[in-house]
Short mmCIF file of C-alpha atoms in Angstrom, two decimals:
data_model
loop_
_atom_site.label_atom_id
_atom_site.label_comp_id
_atom_site.label_asym_id
_atom_site.label_seq_id
_atom_site.Cartn_x
_atom_site.Cartn_y
_atom_site.Cartn_z
CA UNK A 1 -11.84 28.19 -16.86
CA UNK A 2 -15.18 28.31 -15.11
CA UNK A 3 -15.99 26.94 -11.66
CA UNK A 4 -18.20 24.29 -13.22
CA UNK A 5 -17.74 20.82 -11.72
CA UNK A 6 -18.06 17.91 -14.17
CA UNK A 7 -20.58 15.22 -13.33
CA UNK A 8 -19.55 11.62 -12.87
CA UNK A 9 -21.73 10.71 -15.85
CA UNK A 10 -19.81 13.13 -18.10
CA UNK A 11 -16.51 11.70 -16.91
CA UNK A 12 -17.80 8.18 -17.62
CA UNK A 13 -18.67 9.24 -21.16
CA UNK A 14 -15.22 10.77 -21.66
CA UNK A 15 -13.41 7.67 -20.37
CA UNK A 16 -15.57 5.35 -22.49
CA UNK A 17 -14.86 7.39 -25.63
CA UNK A 18 -11.12 7.22 -25.01
CA UNK A 19 -11.29 3.48 -24.36
CA UNK A 20 -13.36 2.58 -27.44
CA UNK A 21 -12.22 5.34 -29.83
CA UNK A 22 -15.70 5.49 -31.34
CA UNK A 23 -18.83 7.37 -30.25
CA UNK A 24 -21.18 4.51 -31.10
CA UNK A 25 -19.22 1.82 -29.25
CA UNK A 26 -18.66 4.14 -26.29
CA UNK A 27 -22.39 4.82 -26.09
CA UNK A 28 -23.15 1.09 -26.13
CA UNK A 29 -20.68 0.55 -23.28
CA UNK A 30 -22.45 3.27 -21.26
CA UNK A 31 -25.94 1.98 -22.17
CA UNK A 32 -26.99 5.31 -23.69
CA UNK A 33 -27.64 6.54 -27.20
CA UNK A 34 -24.80 7.96 -29.26
CA UNK A 35 -26.44 11.39 -29.29
CA UNK A 36 -26.71 11.36 -25.48
CA UNK A 37 -23.03 10.53 -25.05
CA UNK A 38 -21.94 13.05 -27.67
CA UNK A 39 -24.08 15.78 -26.11
CA UNK A 40 -22.73 15.01 -22.65
CA UNK A 41 -19.12 15.40 -23.76
CA UNK A 42 -19.96 18.54 -25.75
CA UNK A 43 -21.65 20.06 -22.70
CA UNK A 44 -18.57 19.26 -20.64
CA UNK A 45 -16.35 21.05 -23.15
CA UNK A 46 -18.68 24.04 -23.36
CA UNK A 47 -19.00 24.54 -19.62
CA UNK A 48 -15.24 24.16 -19.11
CA UNK A 49 -14.57 26.29 -22.21
CA UNK A 50 -11.97 23.87 -23.57
CA UNK A 51 -11.64 21.34 -26.40
CA UNK A 52 -11.10 17.80 -25.21
CA UNK A 53 -11.83 15.82 -28.38
CA UNK A 54 -11.04 16.58 -32.02
CA UNK A 55 -13.89 15.22 -34.11
CA UNK A 56 -13.52 14.17 -37.73
CA UNK A 57 -15.67 11.89 -39.87
CA UNK A 58 -13.23 9.01 -39.47
CA UNK A 59 -11.13 9.58 -36.36
CA UNK A 60 -11.72 10.53 -32.74
CA UNK A 61 -8.57 12.20 -31.45
CA UNK A 62 -8.09 13.51 -27.93
CA UNK A 63 -6.28 16.79 -27.32
CA UNK A 64 -3.38 16.82 -24.88
CA UNK A 65 -5.67 18.33 -22.24
CA UNK A 66 -8.27 15.70 -23.07
CA UNK A 67 -5.75 12.91 -22.42
CA UNK A 68 -4.85 14.45 -19.06
CA UNK A 69 -8.51 14.72 -18.12
CA UNK A 70 -9.12 11.07 -19.04
CA UNK A 71 -6.28 9.99 -16.75
CA UNK A 72 -7.64 12.10 -13.90
CA UNK A 73 -11.19 10.89 -14.62
CA UNK A 74 -10.11 7.27 -14.15
CA UNK A 75 -8.96 8.09 -10.62
CA UNK A 76 -12.09 10.09 -9.78
CA UNK A 77 -14.42 7.36 -11.01
CA UNK A 78 -12.44 4.69 -9.19
CA UNK A 79 -12.69 6.63 -5.92
CA UNK A 80 -16.41 7.18 -6.47
CA UNK A 81 -16.78 3.41 -6.90
CA UNK A 82 -14.92 2.94 -3.62
CA UNK A 83 -17.47 5.13 -1.82
CA UNK A 84 -20.16 2.69 -2.89
CA UNK A 85 -17.91 -0.22 -1.94
CA UNK A 86 -17.46 1.19 1.56
CA UNK A 87 -21.20 1.24 2.11
CA UNK A 88 -21.61 -2.25 0.67
CA UNK A 89 -18.81 -3.74 2.74
CA UNK A 90 -20.44 -2.44 5.93
CA UNK A 91 -23.34 -4.81 5.34
CA UNK A 92 -23.45 -8.51 4.57
CA UNK A 93 -20.33 -9.66 2.65
CA UNK A 94 -20.45 -10.91 -0.95
CA UNK A 95 -23.88 -9.47 -1.62
CA UNK A 96 -24.63 -7.49 -4.76
CA UNK A 97 -22.37 -6.86 -7.73
CA UNK A 98 -18.75 -7.97 -8.07
CA UNK A 99 -16.99 -7.38 -11.40
CA UNK A 100 -14.11 -9.76 -11.96
CA UNK A 101 -11.67 -10.15 -14.84
CA UNK A 102 -10.34 -13.65 -15.49
CA UNK A 103 -7.45 -14.53 -17.80
CA UNK A 104 -8.15 -17.01 -20.64
CA UNK A 105 -5.76 -19.68 -19.31
CA UNK A 106 -7.80 -19.89 -16.09
CA UNK A 107 -11.41 -19.06 -16.99
CA UNK A 108 -12.53 -22.23 -18.84
CA UNK A 109 -10.86 -24.56 -16.35
CA UNK A 110 -11.61 -23.07 -12.92
CA UNK A 111 -14.92 -21.25 -13.38
CA UNK A 112 -17.03 -24.38 -14.11
CA UNK A 113 -15.96 -25.68 -10.70
CA UNK A 114 -16.35 -22.37 -8.89
CA UNK A 115 -19.60 -20.88 -10.17
CA UNK A 116 -21.99 -23.67 -9.05
CA UNK A 117 -20.62 -23.43 -5.53
CA UNK A 118 -20.94 -19.63 -5.49
CA UNK A 119 -24.54 -19.83 -6.71
CA UNK A 120 -25.35 -22.28 -3.93
CA UNK A 121 -23.48 -20.58 -1.07
CA UNK A 122 -23.87 -16.93 -2.09
CA UNK A 123 -27.18 -16.67 -4.00
CA UNK A 124 -27.32 -12.87 -3.55
CA UNK A 125 -23.90 -12.36 -5.14
CA UNK A 126 -23.98 -11.18 -8.76
CA UNK A 127 -20.59 -12.02 -10.26
CA UNK A 128 -20.00 -10.28 -13.59
CA UNK A 129 -17.10 -11.86 -15.47
CA UNK A 130 -14.81 -10.38 -18.10
CA UNK A 131 -12.25 -12.57 -19.85
CA UNK A 132 -9.12 -10.71 -20.95
CA UNK A 133 -5.34 -11.08 -21.05
CA UNK A 134 -3.24 -10.30 -17.98
CA UNK A 135 -2.18 -6.83 -19.15
CA UNK A 136 -5.73 -5.82 -20.05
CA UNK A 137 -7.12 -7.28 -16.80
CA UNK A 138 -4.66 -5.26 -14.70
CA UNK A 139 -5.49 -2.11 -16.68
CA UNK A 140 -9.19 -2.73 -16.03
CA UNK A 141 -8.49 -3.18 -12.33
CA UNK A 142 -6.36 -0.07 -11.98
CA UNK A 143 -8.87 2.03 -13.92
CA UNK A 144 -11.74 0.85 -11.72
CA UNK A 145 -13.52 -1.03 -14.49
CA UNK A 146 -13.43 -4.27 -12.47
CA UNK A 147 -13.22 -4.94 -8.74
CA UNK A 148 -10.80 -7.89 -8.74
CA UNK A 149 -8.85 -10.13 -11.09
CA UNK A 150 -8.31 -13.89 -11.17
CA UNK A 151 -4.68 -13.97 -12.27
CA UNK A 152 -1.58 -16.17 -12.48
CA UNK A 153 1.45 -14.89 -10.58
CA UNK A 154 4.15 -13.74 -10.79
CA UNK A 155 2.90 -10.84 -12.86
CA UNK A 156 3.30 -7.10 -12.31
CA UNK A 157 -0.20 -5.68 -11.84
CA UNK A 158 0.46 -2.33 -10.19
CA UNK A 159 -0.38 -1.27 -6.63
CA UNK A 160 -2.42 -4.33 -5.63
CA UNK A 161 -2.90 -6.94 -2.94
CA UNK A 162 -3.46 -10.61 -3.60
CA UNK A 163 -4.49 -13.89 -2.04
CA UNK A 164 -2.90 -17.03 -3.46
CA UNK A 165 -5.40 -19.83 -4.07
CA UNK A 166 -3.13 -22.71 -5.14
CA UNK A 167 -0.17 -23.47 -7.36
CA UNK A 168 -0.67 -24.86 -10.85
CA UNK A 169 2.06 -27.15 -12.19
CA UNK A 170 3.25 -26.78 -15.78
CA UNK A 171 3.63 -29.86 -18.02
CA UNK A 172 5.21 -30.59 -21.39
CA UNK A 173 2.66 -31.88 -23.92
CA UNK A 174 3.74 -33.77 -27.04
CA UNK A 175 2.31 -36.21 -29.61
CA UNK A 176 1.91 -39.78 -28.36
CA UNK A 177 4.11 -41.18 -31.13
CA UNK A 178 6.91 -38.69 -30.46
CA UNK A 179 10.06 -40.42 -31.82
CA UNK A 180 12.28 -39.37 -28.89
CA UNK A 181 10.55 -41.67 -26.38
CA UNK A 182 10.57 -39.01 -23.62
CA UNK A 183 11.06 -39.96 -19.96
CA UNK A 184 8.37 -39.69 -17.28
CA UNK A 185 9.86 -36.39 -16.08
CA UNK A 186 11.17 -33.99 -18.71
CA UNK A 187 14.52 -32.29 -18.25
CA UNK A 188 14.21 -28.76 -19.74
CA UNK A 189 17.51 -29.32 -21.57
CA UNK A 190 15.92 -31.86 -23.93
CA UNK A 191 13.06 -29.60 -25.03
CA UNK A 192 13.53 -28.89 -28.74
CA UNK A 193 13.20 -25.11 -29.11
CA UNK A 194 12.49 -25.50 -32.83
CA UNK A 195 9.32 -27.50 -32.09
CA UNK A 196 8.04 -25.49 -29.13
CA UNK A 197 4.65 -23.81 -29.64
CA UNK A 198 3.51 -21.13 -27.20
CA UNK A 199 0.69 -18.64 -26.76
CA UNK A 200 0.96 -15.26 -28.44
CA UNK A 201 2.26 -12.22 -26.55
CA UNK A 202 -0.14 -10.88 -23.95
CA UNK A 203 -0.66 -14.22 -22.19
CA UNK A 204 1.32 -14.48 -18.95
CA UNK A 205 1.36 -18.29 -19.21
CA UNK A 206 3.95 -17.91 -21.95
CA UNK A 207 6.32 -16.19 -19.50
CA UNK A 208 5.59 -18.71 -16.74
CA UNK A 209 6.24 -21.60 -19.12
CA UNK A 210 9.54 -20.16 -20.31
CA UNK A 211 10.59 -19.45 -16.72
CA UNK A 212 9.88 -23.09 -15.85
CA UNK A 213 12.36 -24.21 -18.50
CA UNK A 214 15.00 -21.68 -17.40
CA UNK A 215 16.43 -21.53 -20.92
CA UNK A 216 16.59 -17.91 -22.16
CA UNK A 217 17.19 -19.00 -25.76
CA UNK A 218 13.72 -20.56 -25.91
CA UNK A 219 12.10 -17.11 -26.00
CA UNK A 220 13.85 -16.34 -29.30
CA UNK A 221 13.33 -19.75 -30.88
CA UNK A 222 9.82 -20.77 -29.80
CA UNK A 223 6.94 -20.05 -32.15
CA UNK A 224 4.34 -17.72 -30.62
CA UNK A 225 1.32 -19.01 -32.51
CA UNK A 226 -1.56 -20.02 -30.27
CA UNK A 227 -4.46 -17.74 -29.46
CA UNK A 228 -5.71 -20.21 -26.85
CA UNK A 229 -4.62 -23.41 -25.12
CA UNK A 230 -7.21 -25.35 -27.10
CA UNK A 231 -5.61 -24.11 -30.33
CA UNK A 232 -2.16 -25.22 -29.14
CA UNK A 233 -3.51 -28.65 -28.22
CA UNK A 234 -4.94 -29.12 -31.71
CA UNK A 235 -1.64 -28.12 -33.28
CA UNK A 236 0.30 -30.57 -31.12
CA UNK A 237 -2.22 -33.34 -31.79
CA UNK A 238 -1.62 -32.81 -35.51
CA UNK A 239 2.12 -33.30 -35.10
CA UNK A 240 3.15 -29.66 -35.51
CA UNK A 241 5.28 -29.56 -32.36
CA UNK A 242 5.05 -29.63 -28.57
CA UNK A 243 3.79 -27.14 -26.01
CA UNK A 244 3.57 -26.37 -22.29
CA UNK A 245 0.25 -26.74 -20.47
CA UNK A 246 -0.95 -25.96 -16.92
CA UNK A 247 -2.19 -28.83 -14.79
CA UNK A 248 -5.63 -27.26 -14.34
CA UNK A 249 -6.20 -27.49 -18.09
CA UNK A 250 -5.11 -31.13 -18.17
CA UNK A 251 -7.26 -32.00 -15.14
CA UNK A 252 -10.23 -30.33 -16.88
CA UNK A 253 -9.91 -32.70 -19.83
CA UNK A 254 -8.27 -30.53 -22.47
CA UNK A 255 -6.40 -33.59 -23.79
CA UNK A 256 -9.51 -35.79 -24.01
CA UNK A 257 -9.96 -37.35 -27.47
CA UNK A 258 -6.38 -36.50 -28.45
CA UNK A 259 -3.23 -38.61 -28.81
CA UNK A 260 -1.20 -36.21 -26.67
CA UNK A 261 0.89 -37.22 -23.68
CA UNK A 262 1.81 -34.80 -20.88
CA UNK A 263 4.82 -35.04 -18.58
CA UNK A 264 5.95 -32.88 -15.64
CA UNK A 265 9.07 -30.73 -15.97
CA UNK A 266 12.13 -31.35 -13.84
CA UNK A 267 12.33 -27.85 -12.39
CA UNK A 268 11.65 -26.02 -9.13
CA UNK A 269 10.01 -23.26 -11.15
CA UNK A 270 7.57 -25.37 -13.16
CA UNK A 271 4.39 -23.85 -11.74
CA UNK A 272 2.39 -20.64 -11.54
CA UNK A 273 0.47 -19.27 -8.55
CA UNK A 274 -3.25 -18.79 -9.13
CA UNK A 275 -4.36 -15.75 -7.14
CA UNK A 276 -7.20 -13.30 -6.60
CA UNK A 277 -5.95 -9.74 -6.95
CA UNK A 278 -7.57 -6.44 -5.93
CA UNK A 279 -6.55 -2.79 -5.57
CA UNK A 280 -4.51 -1.98 -2.50
CA UNK A 281 -6.57 -0.39 0.29
CA UNK A 282 -9.84 -1.45 -1.31
CA UNK A 283 -12.68 -1.19 1.23
CA UNK A 284 -13.83 -4.63 0.06
CA UNK A 285 -10.58 -6.32 1.04
CA UNK A 286 -12.24 -8.66 3.55
CA UNK A 287 -14.88 -9.64 0.98
CA UNK A 288 -12.20 -10.55 -1.53
CA UNK A 289 -10.36 -12.62 1.06
CA UNK A 290 -13.61 -14.51 1.72
CA UNK A 291 -14.13 -14.97 -2.03
CA UNK A 292 -10.56 -16.28 -2.32
CA UNK A 293 -11.22 -18.82 0.43
CA UNK A 294 -14.36 -20.07 -1.35
CA UNK A 295 -12.31 -20.45 -4.55
CA UNK A 296 -9.58 -22.29 -2.68
CA UNK A 297 -12.08 -24.69 -1.12
CA UNK A 298 -13.74 -25.31 -4.49
CA UNK A 299 -10.43 -26.31 -6.04
CA UNK A 300 -9.50 -28.51 -3.06
CA UNK A 301 -12.86 -30.28 -3.16
CA UNK A 302 -12.51 -31.06 -6.87
CA UNK A 303 -8.91 -32.28 -6.40
CA UNK A 304 -9.90 -34.58 -3.53
CA UNK A 305 -12.83 -35.98 -5.52
CA UNK A 306 -10.59 -36.69 -8.51
CA UNK A 307 -8.08 -38.48 -6.28
#
């Protein structure tokens, strides 16, 4: 192997190709033409005198060495990003670009409250948002594709630090004319597992909701059908079953114009912790703590106003 050192741009191309599995989509993600990306990867292979990618007309397949280089490239690119972060954090906090992933069971309910305040208080902050499931968000964080994640805990996200913003209570939601005449507080024992509708796999709210009920058999019996909380609400409103909803969604009006009632669960575990998460030892740690405090104040202000 030669003593040639790959450029960061070439490593970005390689990582993007592995992520998207298609030269065209990878090029779009890197904001270059397909020929530029393809030539960059080919040059990398030529100068290193190795094959990293097997090219066919239909499939892009990485060699074993190519897979190893992608994994190493993620770490190199993440550390290069941290060099820039170190310089940025030495100046005024929360200025410039921040890339944040937000999970779908938080984004539509918290962001409308948060973003106006951020625009007012931090006009020089450019917050780029990416909505994705918890697993994908943590992968993006650990691969350096985003700087922080707005997540619901508990959830295993790797070697990270977090700042809890507030807890979010979980409610049972059911049709208004439910024949069982449910009490004001729902005992998990009376939840009918054959009527329970939950989000599909990949959404951590499903695990938090099941943990709140503390009934292991619900995982096997519940129907994993919803792609979003709004979909679940429509299903419940049409008499197809009942579901579990976070308080932030209810407070944001997700049940407006429906005949659905929501009741709290009689359980010490009927909540999830909403938190801002970032990579451990990130040079922007203090910035993220400040961002977390702004988020916490935004939620508190809205709660007080509603009361």
